[in-house]
Amino acid sequence: MAIAIYPGSFDPITHGHIDIARRARKLFDRMFVAVVANPHKRPYFTLEERVEITQAALVEEGVNGIEVISFDGLLVDCAREHGADAIVRGLRANSDFEYEFQMALTNRDMAPEFESVFFMTAKRFSFLSSSIVKEISMYGGDVSTFVPKSVERALLGKLGHAG
Ligand code: COA
């Protein structure tokens, strides 16, 4: 049984992430989306909110059979704990490569038993990021093409505009 773990900040999850999760899910028997606590990033949503929002977004988009978990600490420890074989990551523009390359090689040094697997993003999401979505939302812009309705609601809720 092939098990994958797709880690990230998911602050918040976007259609770009969902596209990767949907495509990866087809290749693995079991899949976890792992939301990192990420002390070095100062997240907009709390860890609990990010887990909840991620879960709701996957359900809304019909991406089934994925378990959303959270972790604090090393990704390889979380992967080990969940019996993963592969770490899934998405690649957008060229600029992602160096960072992903460094992470993949470091993770392999620490834990050679995991394979890092990369999915090229869908063209229409190649310049999308969670920060862009947050910024557009903060200035009252329309984020409906970038995130599912449930994420839009969470963003509005955070801003105190609506529920
Ligand atoms: N579509 C849209 N956006 C995407 C995307 C996609 N397919 N793939 C990545 N992004 C964006 C995210 O929205 C995020 O945007 P932001 O910077 O505006 O928030 C950005 O790319 C990168 O975020 P993410 O993919 O969530 O990665 P990360 O850098 O926040 O975290 C971890 C990466 C969790 C894998 C890494 O930090 C980790 O492993 N942490 C645990 C500690 C550890 O083991 N460290 C050693 C690693 S060698």
CSV table of C-alpha atoms and ligand atoms in Angstrom, one decimal:
chain,number,residue,atom,x,y,z
A,1,MET,CA,0.0,0.0,0.0
A,2,ALA,CA,1.5,3.3,-1.1
A,3,ILE,CA,1.0,6.2,1.4
A,4,ALA,CA,1.7,9.8,0.7
A,5,ILE,CA,2.0,12.9,2.8
A,6,TYR,CA,1.4,16.4,1.3
A,7,PRO,CA,2.8,19.0,3.8
A,8,GLY,CA,2.4,22.7,3.8
A,9,SER,CA,1.3,25.8,5.7
A,10,PHE,CA,-2.1,25.9,3.9
A,11,ASP,CA,-2.6,29.5,5.2
A,12,PRO,CA,-5.1,29.1,3.6
A,13,ILE,CA,-5.5,26.2,1.1
A,14,THR,CA,-6.1,27.4,-2.5
A,15,HIS,CA,-7.3,25.8,-5.7
A,16,GLY,CA,-3.6,25.3,-6.5
A,17,HIS,CA,-3.1,23.1,-3.5
A,18,ILE,CA,-6.4,21.3,-4.1
A,19,ASP,CA,-5.4,20.5,-7.7
A,20,ILE,CA,-2.2,18.9,-6.5
A,21,ALA,CA,-4.0,16.9,-3.7
A,22,ARG,CA,-6.6,15.7,-6.2
A,23,ARG,CA,-4.0,14.5,-8.7
A,24,ALA,CA,-1.8,12.9,-6.1
A,25,ARG,CA,-4.7,11.1,-4.5
A,26,LYS,CA,-5.2,9.1,-7.7
A,27,LEU,CA,-1.7,7.7,-7.4
A,28,PHE,CA,-1.6,6.7,-3.7
A,29,ASP,CA,-3.7,4.3,-1.7
A,30,ARG,CA,-3.7,6.5,1.3
A,31,MET,CA,-3.0,10.2,1.6
A,32,PHE,CA,-2.5,12.7,4.3
A,33,VAL,CA,-2.5,16.5,4.0
A,34,ALA,CA,-0.3,17.7,6.8
A,35,VAL,CA,-0.6,21.2,8.1
A,36,VAL,CA,2.6,22.5,9.6
A,37,ALA,CA,2.4,24.5,12.8
A,38,ASN,CA,5.2,26.6,11.2
A,39,PRO,CA,6.6,28.8,14.0
A,40,HIS,CA,8.9,30.7,11.5
A,41,LYS,CA,6.0,32.0,9.3
A,42,ARG,CA,3.5,33.7,11.6
A,43,PRO,CA,0.4,32.3,10.1
A,44,TYR,CA,-2.7,34.3,9.5
A,45,PHE,CA,-5.0,31.5,10.6
A,46,THR,CA,-4.3,29.4,13.7
A,47,LEU,CA,-3.3,25.8,13.2
A,48,GLU,CA,-6.7,24.6,14.3
A,49,GLU,CA,-8.4,26.9,11.8
A,50,ARG,CA,-6.1,25.8,9.0
A,51,VAL,CA,-6.9,22.2,9.6
A,52,GLU,CA,-10.6,22.9,9.7
A,53,ILE,CA,-10.5,25.1,6.6
A,54,THR,CA,-8.4,22.6,4.7
A,55,GLN,CA,-10.8,19.7,5.6
A,56,ALA,CA,-13.8,21.7,4.5
A,57,ALA,CA,-12.2,22.9,1.3
A,58,LEU,CA,-11.3,19.3,0.2
A,59,VAL,CA,-14.8,18.1,1.0
A,60,GLU,CA,-16.4,21.0,-0.9
A,61,GLU,CA,-14.2,20.3,-3.9
A,62,GLY,CA,-15.0,16.6,-3.8
A,63,VAL,CA,-11.5,15.4,-3.1
A,64,ASN,CA,-12.3,12.4,-0.9
A,65,GLY,CA,-10.3,10.0,1.1
A,66,ILE,CA,-7.7,12.4,2.3
A,67,GLU,CA,-6.9,12.7,6.1
A,68,VAL,CA,-6.0,16.2,7.2
A,69,ILE,CA,-3.5,16.2,10.1
A,70,SER,CA,-1.3,18.7,11.7
A,71,PHE,CA,2.3,18.5,12.9
A,72,ASP,CA,5.0,20.5,14.7
A,73,GLY,CA,8.6,19.5,14.2
A,74,LEU,CA,10.3,17.7,11.4
A,75,LEU,CA,8.4,16.6,8.4
A,76,VAL,CA,10.3,13.3,8.2
A,77,ASP,CA,9.2,12.5,11.8
A,78,CYS,CA,5.6,13.1,10.8
A,79,ALA,CA,6.0,11.0,7.7
A,80,ARG,CA,7.5,8.2,9.7
A,81,GLU,CA,4.7,8.3,12.3
A,82,HIS,CA,2.1,7.9,9.5
A,83,GLY,CA,3.9,5.2,7.6
A,84,ALA,CA,4.3,7.4,4.5
A,85,ASP,CA,6.4,6.2,1.5
A,86,ALA,CA,6.4,9.6,-0.3
A,87,ILE,CA,6.3,13.3,0.3
A,88,VAL,CA,4.2,15.1,-2.2
A,89,ARG,CA,5.0,18.7,-3.2
A,90,GLY,CA,3.8,21.0,-6.0
A,91,LEU,CA,6.0,22.9,-8.3
A,92,ARG,CA,4.8,26.2,-9.7
A,93,ALA,CA,7.2,28.6,-11.4
A,94,ASN,CA,11.0,28.1,-11.7
A,95,SER,CA,11.5,29.9,-8.5
A,96,ASP,CA,10.1,27.0,-6.4
A,97,PHE,CA,12.7,24.6,-7.7
A,98,GLU,CA,15.7,25.7,-5.6
A,99,TYR,CA,13.8,25.7,-2.4
A,100,GLU,CA,12.2,22.3,-3.1
A,101,PHE,CA,15.5,20.8,-4.3
A,102,GLN,CA,17.1,21.8,-1.0
A,103,MET,CA,14.3,20.5,1.1
A,104,ALA,CA,14.1,17.2,-0.9
A,105,LEU,CA,17.8,16.6,-0.5
A,106,THR,CA,17.9,17.5,3.2
A,107,ASN,CA,14.9,15.3,3.8
A,108,ARG,CA,16.6,12.4,1.9
A,109,ASP,CA,19.7,12.9,4.0
A,110,MET,CA,17.7,12.6,7.2
A,111,ALA,CA,15.4,9.9,6.0
A,112,PRO,CA,16.4,8.0,2.8
A,113,GLU,CA,13.3,5.8,3.0
A,114,PHE,CA,11.0,8.6,1.7
A,115,GLU,CA,10.8,9.6,-1.9
A,116,SER,CA,9.9,13.2,-2.7
A,117,VAL,CA,7.4,13.4,-5.5
A,118,PHE,CA,6.7,16.6,-7.4
A,119,PHE,CA,3.6,17.6,-9.3
A,120,MET,CA,3.7,20.4,-11.8
A,121,THR,CA,1.0,22.9,-11.0
A,122,ALA,CA,-1.9,23.6,-13.3
A,123,LYS,CA,-1.0,26.5,-15.6
A,124,ARG,CA,-3.7,28.7,-14.3
A,125,PHE,CA,-2.4,28.4,-10.7
A,126,SER,CA,1.3,28.8,-11.4
A,127,PHE,CA,1.5,32.3,-9.9
A,128,LEU,CA,-1.0,31.7,-7.1
A,129,SER,CA,0.0,31.8,-3.5
A,130,SER,CA,-1.7,32.0,-0.1
A,131,SER,CA,-0.2,35.4,0.5
A,132,ILE,CA,-1.7,36.8,-2.7
A,133,VAL,CA,-5.1,35.4,-1.8
A,134,LYS,CA,-4.9,37.0,1.7
A,135,GLU,CA,-3.8,40.3,0.3
A,136,ILE,CA,-6.6,40.5,-2.3
A,137,SER,CA,-9.1,39.5,0.4
A,138,MET,CA,-7.8,42.1,2.8
A,139,TYR,CA,-8.4,44.9,0.3
A,140,GLY,CA,-11.9,43.7,-0.5
A,141,GLY,CA,-11.0,42.0,-3.8
A,142,ASP,CA,-12.7,38.9,-5.2
A,143,VAL,CA,-10.8,35.7,-4.5
A,144,SER,CA,-13.5,33.3,-5.8
A,145,THR,CA,-11.4,32.0,-8.7
A,146,PHE,CA,-8.5,31.2,-6.3
A,147,VAL,CA,-10.2,29.5,-3.4
A,148,PRO,CA,-13.4,27.5,-2.7
A,149,LYS,CA,-16.4,29.2,-1.1
A,150,SER,CA,-15.7,27.8,2.3
A,151,VAL,CA,-12.2,29.4,2.3
A,152,GLU,CA,-13.7,32.7,1.0
A,153,ARG,CA,-16.0,32.6,4.0
A,154,ALA,CA,-13.2,31.9,6.4
A,155,LEU,CA,-11.2,34.9,5.0
A,156,LEU,CA,-14.2,37.2,5.3
A,157,GLY,CA,-14.9,35.9,8.8
A,158,LYS,CA,-11.3,36.6,9.8
A,159,LEU,CA,-11.7,40.2,8.5
A,160,GLY,CA,-14.8,40.6,10.5
A,161,HIS,CA,-16.9,41.4,7.4
A,162,ALA,CA,-19.3,38.5,7.4
A,163,GLY,CA,-19.8,35.0,8.5
B,1,COA,N1,-0.7,26.3,-5.6
B,1,COA,C1,-0.8,27.5,-5.0
B,1,COA,N2,0.1,27.9,-4.0
B,1,COA,C2,1.1,27.0,-3.7
B,1,COA,C3,1.2,25.8,-4.3
B,1,COA,C4,0.3,25.4,-5.3
B,1,COA,N3,0.3,24.3,-5.9
B,1,COA,N4,2.3,25.2,-3.8
B,1,COA,C5,2.8,26.1,-2.9
B,1,COA,N5,2.1,27.2,-2.9
B,1,COA,C6,2.4,28.4,-2.1
B,1,COA,C7,1.7,28.4,-0.8
B,1,COA,O1,0.5,29.0,-0.9
B,1,COA,C8,2.7,29.2,0.0
B,1,COA,O2,2.4,30.6,-0.2
B,1,COA,P1,2.8,31.7,0.9
B,1,COA,O3,4.3,31.7,1.0
B,1,COA,O4,2.3,32.9,0.2
B,1,COA,O5,2.1,31.3,2.1
B,1,COA,C9,4.1,28.9,-0.6
B,1,COA,O6,3.8,28.4,-1.8
B,1,COA,C10,4.9,27.9,0.1
B,1,COA,O7,4.1,27.2,1.1
B,1,COA,P2,4.0,25.7,1.4
B,1,COA,O8,3.9,24.9,0.2
B,1,COA,O9,2.9,25.6,2.3
B,1,COA,O10,5.3,25.4,2.0
B,1,COA,P3,6.0,26.0,3.2
B,1,COA,O11,7.3,26.6,2.7
B,1,COA,O12,5.1,26.9,4.0
B,1,COA,O13,6.2,24.7,4.1
B,1,COA,C11,7.1,22.5,4.6
B,1,COA,C12,6.9,23.7,3.6
B,1,COA,C13,5.9,22.4,5.5
B,1,COA,C14,7.2,21.3,3.7
B,1,COA,C15,8.4,22.7,5.3
B,1,COA,O14,8.4,24.0,5.9
B,1,COA,C16,8.6,21.7,6.4
B,1,COA,O15,8.9,20.5,6.1
B,1,COA,N6,8.5,22.0,7.7
B,1,COA,C17,8.7,21.1,8.8
B,1,COA,C18,10.1,21.3,9.4
B,1,COA,C19,11.1,20.5,8.6
B,1,COA,O16,11.1,19.3,8.5
B,1,COA,N7,12.2,21.2,8.2
B,1,COA,C20,13.2,20.6,7.4
B,1,COA,C21,12.9,20.7,5.9
B,1,COA,S1,14.2,20.2,5.0
